[in-house]
Structure formats: C-alpha cells, structure tokens
C-alpha cells in the first residue's frame, strides 16, 4: 500500500529536525486501527426484511425510523406528513445525481426531451426550491438531483434520497452518478465507467467515523450494470468509453496531487510517482464523491454506477485549459450515455 512520498524526517519552524510521525500520532494511529471495524450489513432491520429485496423495494438500514411519527427530509424541504411522497415519486425508476445544480437541471430538460414527454421541458420545477442546498427535478420516471462537491455534501444528500425512495415505496431503482473528473493516462473527453471506487490508498473501501469508531464499508459497484453501460458507450459514435477504477479523494488540490494549490508539500516527481502507482492499481480517473456513493448504495441494496468524463490527463498537468465550448460538450457525454441506457430499458429505441 502506498502511504506517503514525504521524507521520513522534516524540519520544524524552530529549525530542529523532527520525525514526520510523532509518538503521540503513532499512538493515535494504533488506537485508530484498533477501533476500525468492518460495518455490519444488517439484513433484518425493523420492518425491512428479505421481502423488500424480493419485491425490489428500496430499503433503509435504520431501525429508529420505524418509531418516528414523521420523517423530515430537511435538506430537500420534503416530509412524510407534509408531502404525499408515494404519489410524487412512486414511479421513479432511475435517479441521476451530479455535483452542479445547473448541470442537473440541464440533464432533466435533456432527458425530458429524449423521453418525448408531454409538455415543455422548460417548465420543469425545482422540487427543492424551498431550500438552497440541493436541486431536484423530475422527468417522468427519472429523478435528477444535484449533490454539491465532495463526500460530506453527497453523503447528506444520499441519506435523504434513500429515505425518500423508501418512503415513496419505489421499486427496482437504478442510481447513477454523472460528473466530471481528472483522467489518469486518458485523453480529455474520455468517459470512465467505474469498475470499483477506491480511496486514496487505492483500496475498495469507504471509512466513516461513527461515535469515535472508524467504520469501513465496501465500495464495490454492480458489475453487470457497469458492463451494460460500457456496451451502451460502444453503441454511441464518437463517445470514447472505458471501464476503470475511480479514485475518490477528500480534496481537489493536495489530496489529488495538484501542484497549483495555495499549499503544496511535495515535488513534481512525488506527484508523478503517486499517479503512476494509481495507474498501476487500475485507477483511470479521480473525483471526490464515488466511494460514499458506492458504499451507501451497496449497504441499501441499490443498483448503482458512476460515469464521469475526464477533463484533462493529470500526468500532463493540473489546470483545466480546455476551451469552454469543448468543456460543455465533454460534460454532456455522460448524459448521452445515460440517456441511451434509460431509453433502452424503457423500450424507446427504434
């Protein structure tokens, strides 16, 4: 496992040489390892059982919800008492999530036209207009939601999304994250379908601190869905599509080995060595949301995939200098792929 490219010793502000890992931090690290556990996958929680799995219902893994008179989905401005969630969302079969609110609105309008739904795509309302955290749009059986940037933001959204689908009694739902990423050895504009989401140590896991303990959850995605999406990519002309691992980091700059942030504690060669190790581990792109998305979907039994287009090859640089018009075209590529996939499932292809 690749942990650090930093020298073992460093100099502090007083000019004294100190070990990069102090005795206290070593004790903390050992304590953290002792606390780290694999998260249990609860198969029978509250009223949720294998019956939900058999009938394709979306199930949650929280027994406390069974004793709540009302569940307020605060960041969506929705609730089980204030809204008829089954009537509003019960027909949802596909949920597409992405970082940008404007991009997810554009996707909702795009899929509205692709599915040839009645009405004007410009009349689609933001269901979450009562809050400024997320945006949500419905186009027939497709829900389009923004999740913001980074693990904390998408994590909050995913908790409330899964509960929403559960309360709405949705069945056989497929979740797909569409977005942008930095490529690792790929040309800009390449669409990467995630095989496995990995952390910064190239491990297929997501760590969550819960009550002072480190919970580790698997980030394996649905293999059959990934292969089906890969085949869809091959059916679309001029849409370079590959299958590869996606590395999720907690930062855009240092965490991704960028040399152009306000802080930088490593050399160019350190960066390139790290990227080479990532590439050897099967990593083909880098973003900031895939591990928690994959982990939560897996625990709740949801079929899920991640599709991101690369905006640059990180071996060749850190800053995105592609013309704006071309970037917009790149960002639409995952949308074309998802549209093709959805239309095939709905039998809308000629």
CSV table of N, CA, C and O in Angstrom, one decimal, residues 237-292:
chain,number,residue,atom,x,y,z
A,237,UNK,N,-21.6,6.6,-31.4
A,237,UNK,CA,-20.5,7.1,-32.2
A,237,UNK,C,-19.7,8.2,-31.5
A,237,UNK,O,-20.3,9.1,-30.9
A,238,UNK,N,-18.4,8.2,-31.7
A,238,UNK,CA,-17.6,9.3,-31.2
A,238,UNK,C,-17.7,9.5,-29.6
A,238,UNK,O,-17.7,10.7,-29.2
A,239,UNK,N,-17.9,8.4,-28.9
A,239,UNK,CA,-18.0,8.5,-27.4
A,239,UNK,C,-17.0,7.6,-26.8
A,239,UNK,O,-17.4,6.4,-26.5
A,240,UNK,N,-15.7,8.0,-26.7
A,240,UNK,CA,-14.7,7.1,-26.1
A,240,UNK,C,-15.1,6.7,-24.7
A,240,UNK,O,-15.2,7.6,-23.8
A,241,UNK,N,-15.2,5.4,-24.5
A,241,UNK,CA,-15.7,4.9,-23.2
A,241,UNK,C,-14.8,3.8,-22.7
A,241,UNK,O,-14.5,2.9,-23.5
A,242,UNK,N,-14.4,3.9,-21.4
A,242,UNK,CA,-13.6,2.8,-20.8
A,242,UNK,C,-14.1,2.4,-19.5
A,242,UNK,O,-14.9,3.2,-18.9
A,243,UNK,N,-13.7,1.3,-19.0
A,243,UNK,CA,-14.0,0.8,-17.7
A,243,UNK,C,-12.8,0.8,-16.8
A,243,UNK,O,-11.7,0.3,-17.3
A,244,UNK,N,-12.8,1.4,-15.7
A,244,UNK,CA,-11.6,1.5,-14.8
A,244,UNK,C,-12.0,1.9,-13.4
A,244,UNK,O,-13.1,2.3,-13.1
A,245,UNK,N,-11.0,1.8,-12.5
A,245,UNK,CA,-11.2,2.2,-11.1
A,245,UNK,C,-11.2,3.7,-11.0
A,245,UNK,O,-10.5,4.4,-11.7
A,246,UNK,N,-12.1,4.2,-10.1
A,246,UNK,CA,-12.1,5.7,-9.9
A,246,UNK,C,-11.7,5.9,-8.4
A,246,UNK,O,-12.1,5.3,-7.5
A,247,UNK,N,-10.7,6.8,-8.3
A,247,UNK,CA,-10.2,7.2,-7.0
A,247,UNK,C,-10.9,8.4,-6.5
A,247,UNK,O,-11.0,9.4,-7.1
A,248,UNK,N,-11.4,8.3,-5.3
A,248,UNK,CA,-12.2,9.3,-4.6
A,248,UNK,C,-11.3,10.0,-3.5
A,248,UNK,O,-10.7,9.3,-2.7
A,249,UNK,N,-11.1,11.3,-3.6
A,249,UNK,CA,-10.3,12.0,-2.6
A,249,UNK,C,-11.1,13.0,-1.8
A,249,UNK,O,-12.3,13.2,-2.2
A,250,UNK,N,-10.6,13.5,-0.7
A,250,UNK,CA,-11.3,14.5,0.1
A,250,UNK,C,-10.9,15.9,-0.2
A,250,UNK,O,-11.2,16.8,0.6
A,251,UNK,N,-10.2,16.1,-1.3
A,251,UNK,CA,-9.7,17.4,-1.6
A,251,UNK,C,-9.4,17.5,-3.1
A,251,UNK,O,-9.1,16.5,-3.7
A,252,UNK,N,-9.5,18.7,-3.6
A,252,UNK,CA,-9.3,18.9,-5.1
A,252,UNK,C,-7.8,19.2,-5.4
A,252,UNK,O,-7.3,18.9,-6.4
A,253,UNK,N,-7.1,19.8,-4.4
A,253,UNK,CA,-5.7,20.2,-4.6
A,253,UNK,C,-4.7,19.2,-4.1
A,253,UNK,O,-4.3,18.3,-4.8
A,254,UNK,N,-4.2,19.4,-2.9
A,254,UNK,CA,-3.2,18.5,-2.4
A,254,UNK,C,-3.6,17.0,-2.4
A,254,UNK,O,-2.8,16.1,-2.7
A,255,UNK,N,-4.9,16.8,-2.0
A,255,UNK,CA,-5.4,15.4,-1.9
A,255,UNK,C,-5.4,14.7,-3.3
A,255,UNK,O,-5.4,13.5,-3.3
A,256,UNK,N,-5.3,15.4,-4.4
A,256,UNK,CA,-5.3,14.9,-5.7
A,256,UNK,C,-3.9,15.0,-6.3
A,256,UNK,O,-3.7,14.8,-7.5
A,257,UNK,N,-2.9,15.5,-5.5
A,257,UNK,CA,-1.6,15.6,-6.0
A,257,UNK,C,-1.4,16.8,-6.9
A,257,UNK,O,-0.5,16.8,-7.8
A,258,UNK,N,-2.2,17.8,-6.8
A,258,UNK,CA,-2.0,19.0,-7.6
A,258,UNK,C,-0.9,19.9,-7.1
A,258,UNK,O,-0.7,20.1,-5.9
A,259,UNK,N,-0.2,20.5,-8.1
A,259,UNK,CA,0.9,21.4,-7.7
A,259,UNK,C,0.5,22.9,-7.7
A,259,UNK,O,1.4,23.7,-7.4
A,260,UNK,N,-0.8,23.2,-8.0
A,260,UNK,CA,-1.2,24.6,-8.2
A,260,UNK,C,-2.1,25.1,-7.1
A,260,UNK,O,-2.8,26.1,-7.3
A,261,UNK,N,-2.2,24.5,-5.9
A,261,UNK,CA,-3.0,25.0,-4.8
A,261,UNK,C,-2.3,26.0,-4.0
A,261,UNK,O,-1.1,26.4,-4.2
A,262,UNK,N,-3.0,26.6,-3.0
A,262,UNK,CA,-2.4,27.5,-2.1
A,262,UNK,C,-1.3,26.9,-1.2
A,262,UNK,O,-0.4,27.5,-0.8
A,263,UNK,N,-1.4,25.6,-1.0
A,263,UNK,CA,-0.5,24.8,-0.3
A,263,UNK,C,0.0,23.6,-1.1
A,263,UNK,O,-0.8,23.1,-1.9
A,264,UNK,N,1.3,23.3,-1.0
A,264,UNK,CA,1.8,22.1,-1.7
A,264,UNK,C,3.0,21.7,-1.0
A,264,UNK,O,4.0,22.4,-0.8
A,265,UNK,N,3.0,20.4,-0.5
A,265,UNK,CA,4.0,19.8,0.3
A,265,UNK,C,4.9,18.7,-0.4
A,265,UNK,O,5.5,17.9,0.3
A,266,UNK,N,4.8,18.7,-1.7
A,266,UNK,CA,5.5,17.7,-2.4
A,266,UNK,C,6.1,18.2,-3.7
A,266,UNK,O,5.7,19.3,-4.2
A,267,UNK,N,6.9,17.4,-4.4
A,267,UNK,CA,7.6,17.8,-5.6
A,267,UNK,C,6.8,17.3,-6.8
A,267,UNK,O,5.9,16.4,-6.7
A,268,UNK,N,7.2,17.7,-8.0
A,268,UNK,CA,6.6,17.2,-9.2
A,268,UNK,C,6.8,15.7,-9.4
A,268,UNK,O,5.9,15.0,-9.8
A,269,UNK,N,8.0,15.2,-9.0
A,269,UNK,CA,8.3,13.8,-9.1
A,269,UNK,C,7.5,13.0,-8.1
A,269,UNK,O,7.0,11.9,-8.4
A,270,UNK,N,7.3,13.6,-6.9
A,270,UNK,CA,6.4,12.9,-6.0
A,270,UNK,C,5.0,12.7,-6.6
A,270,UNK,O,4.4,11.6,-6.4
A,271,UNK,N,4.5,13.8,-7.2
A,271,UNK,CA,3.2,13.7,-7.8
A,271,UNK,C,3.1,12.6,-8.9
A,271,UNK,O,2.2,11.8,-8.9
A,272,UNK,N,4.1,12.6,-9.8
A,272,UNK,CA,4.1,11.7,-10.9
A,272,UNK,C,4.2,10.2,-10.4
A,272,UNK,O,3.6,9.3,-11.0
A,273,UNK,N,5.0,10.1,-9.4
A,273,UNK,CA,5.2,8.7,-8.8
A,273,UNK,C,3.8,8.2,-8.2
A,273,UNK,O,3.5,7.0,-8.4
A,274,UNK,N,3.1,9.1,-7.6
A,274,UNK,CA,1.8,8.7,-7.0
A,274,UNK,C,0.8,8.4,-8.1
A,274,UNK,O,0.1,7.4,-8.0
A,275,UNK,N,0.8,9.2,-9.1
A,275,UNK,CA,-0.1,8.9,-10.3
A,275,UNK,C,0.3,7.6,-11.0
A,275,UNK,O,-0.6,6.9,-11.4
A,276,UNK,N,1.6,7.3,-11.1
A,276,UNK,CA,2.0,6.0,-11.7
A,276,UNK,C,1.5,4.9,-10.8
A,276,UNK,O,1.0,3.9,-11.4
A,277,UNK,N,1.6,5.0,-9.5
A,277,UNK,CA,1.1,3.9,-8.6
A,277,UNK,C,-0.4,3.8,-8.8
A,277,UNK,O,-0.9,2.7,-8.7
A,278,UNK,N,-1.1,4.9,-8.9
A,278,UNK,CA,-2.6,4.9,-9.0
A,278,UNK,C,-2.9,4.1,-10.3
A,278,UNK,O,-3.8,3.3,-10.4
A,279,UNK,N,-2.2,4.5,-11.4
A,279,UNK,CA,-2.5,3.9,-12.7
A,279,UNK,C,-2.2,2.4,-12.7
A,279,UNK,O,-3.0,1.6,-13.2
A,280,UNK,N,-1.1,2.0,-12.0
A,280,UNK,CA,-0.8,0.5,-11.8
A,280,UNK,C,-1.9,-0.2,-11.1
A,280,UNK,O,-2.1,-1.4,-11.3
A,281,UNK,N,-2.6,0.5,-10.2
A,281,UNK,CA,-3.7,-0.1,-9.4
A,281,UNK,C,-5.0,-0.1,-10.1
A,281,UNK,O,-6.0,-0.4,-9.5
A,282,UNK,N,-5.0,0.3,-11.4
A,282,UNK,CA,-6.2,0.3,-12.2
A,282,UNK,C,-7.0,1.6,-12.2
A,282,UNK,O,-8.1,1.7,-12.8
A,283,UNK,N,-6.5,2.6,-11.5
A,283,UNK,CA,-7.2,3.9,-11.4
A,283,UNK,C,-7.1,4.6,-12.8
A,283,UNK,O,-6.0,4.8,-13.3
A,284,UNK,N,-8.2,5.1,-13.3
A,284,UNK,CA,-8.3,5.8,-14.6
A,284,UNK,C,-8.8,7.2,-14.4
A,284,UNK,O,-8.7,8.0,-15.4
A,285,UNK,N,-9.4,7.5,-13.3
A,285,UNK,CA,-9.8,8.9,-13.1
A,285,UNK,C,-10.0,9.2,-11.6
A,285,UNK,O,-10.0,8.3,-10.8
A,286,UNK,N,-10.0,10.5,-11.3
A,286,UNK,CA,-10.0,11.0,-9.9
A,286,UNK,C,-11.2,12.0,-9.7
A,286,UNK,O,-11.4,12.9,-10.5
A,287,UNK,N,-12.0,11.8,-8.7
A,287,UNK,CA,-13.0,12.7,-8.3
A,287,UNK,C,-13.2,12.7,-6.8
A,287,UNK,O,-12.3,12.3,-6.1
A,288,UNK,N,-14.4,13.2,-6.3
A,288,UNK,CA,-14.5,13.4,-4.9
A,288,UNK,C,-15.8,12.9,-4.2
A,288,UNK,O,-16.1,13.3,-3.1
A,289,UNK,N,-16.5,12.0,-4.9
A,289,UNK,CA,-17.7,11.5,-4.3
A,289,UNK,C,-18.0,10.0,-4.4
A,289,UNK,O,-18.9,9.5,-3.8
A,290,UNK,N,-17.3,9.3,-5.3
A,290,UNK,CA,-17.7,7.9,-5.6
A,290,UNK,C,-17.7,6.9,-4.5
A,290,UNK,O,-18.5,6.0,-4.5
A,291,UNK,N,-16.8,7.0,-3.5
A,291,UNK,CA,-16.7,6.0,-2.5
A,291,UNK,C,-17.9,6.0,-1.6
A,291,UNK,O,-18.5,4.9,-1.3
A,292,UNK,N,-18.3,7.1,-1.1
A,292,UNK,CA,-19.5,7.2,-0.2
A,292,UNK,C,-20.8,6.8,-1.0
A,292,UNK,O,-21.7,6.2,-0.5
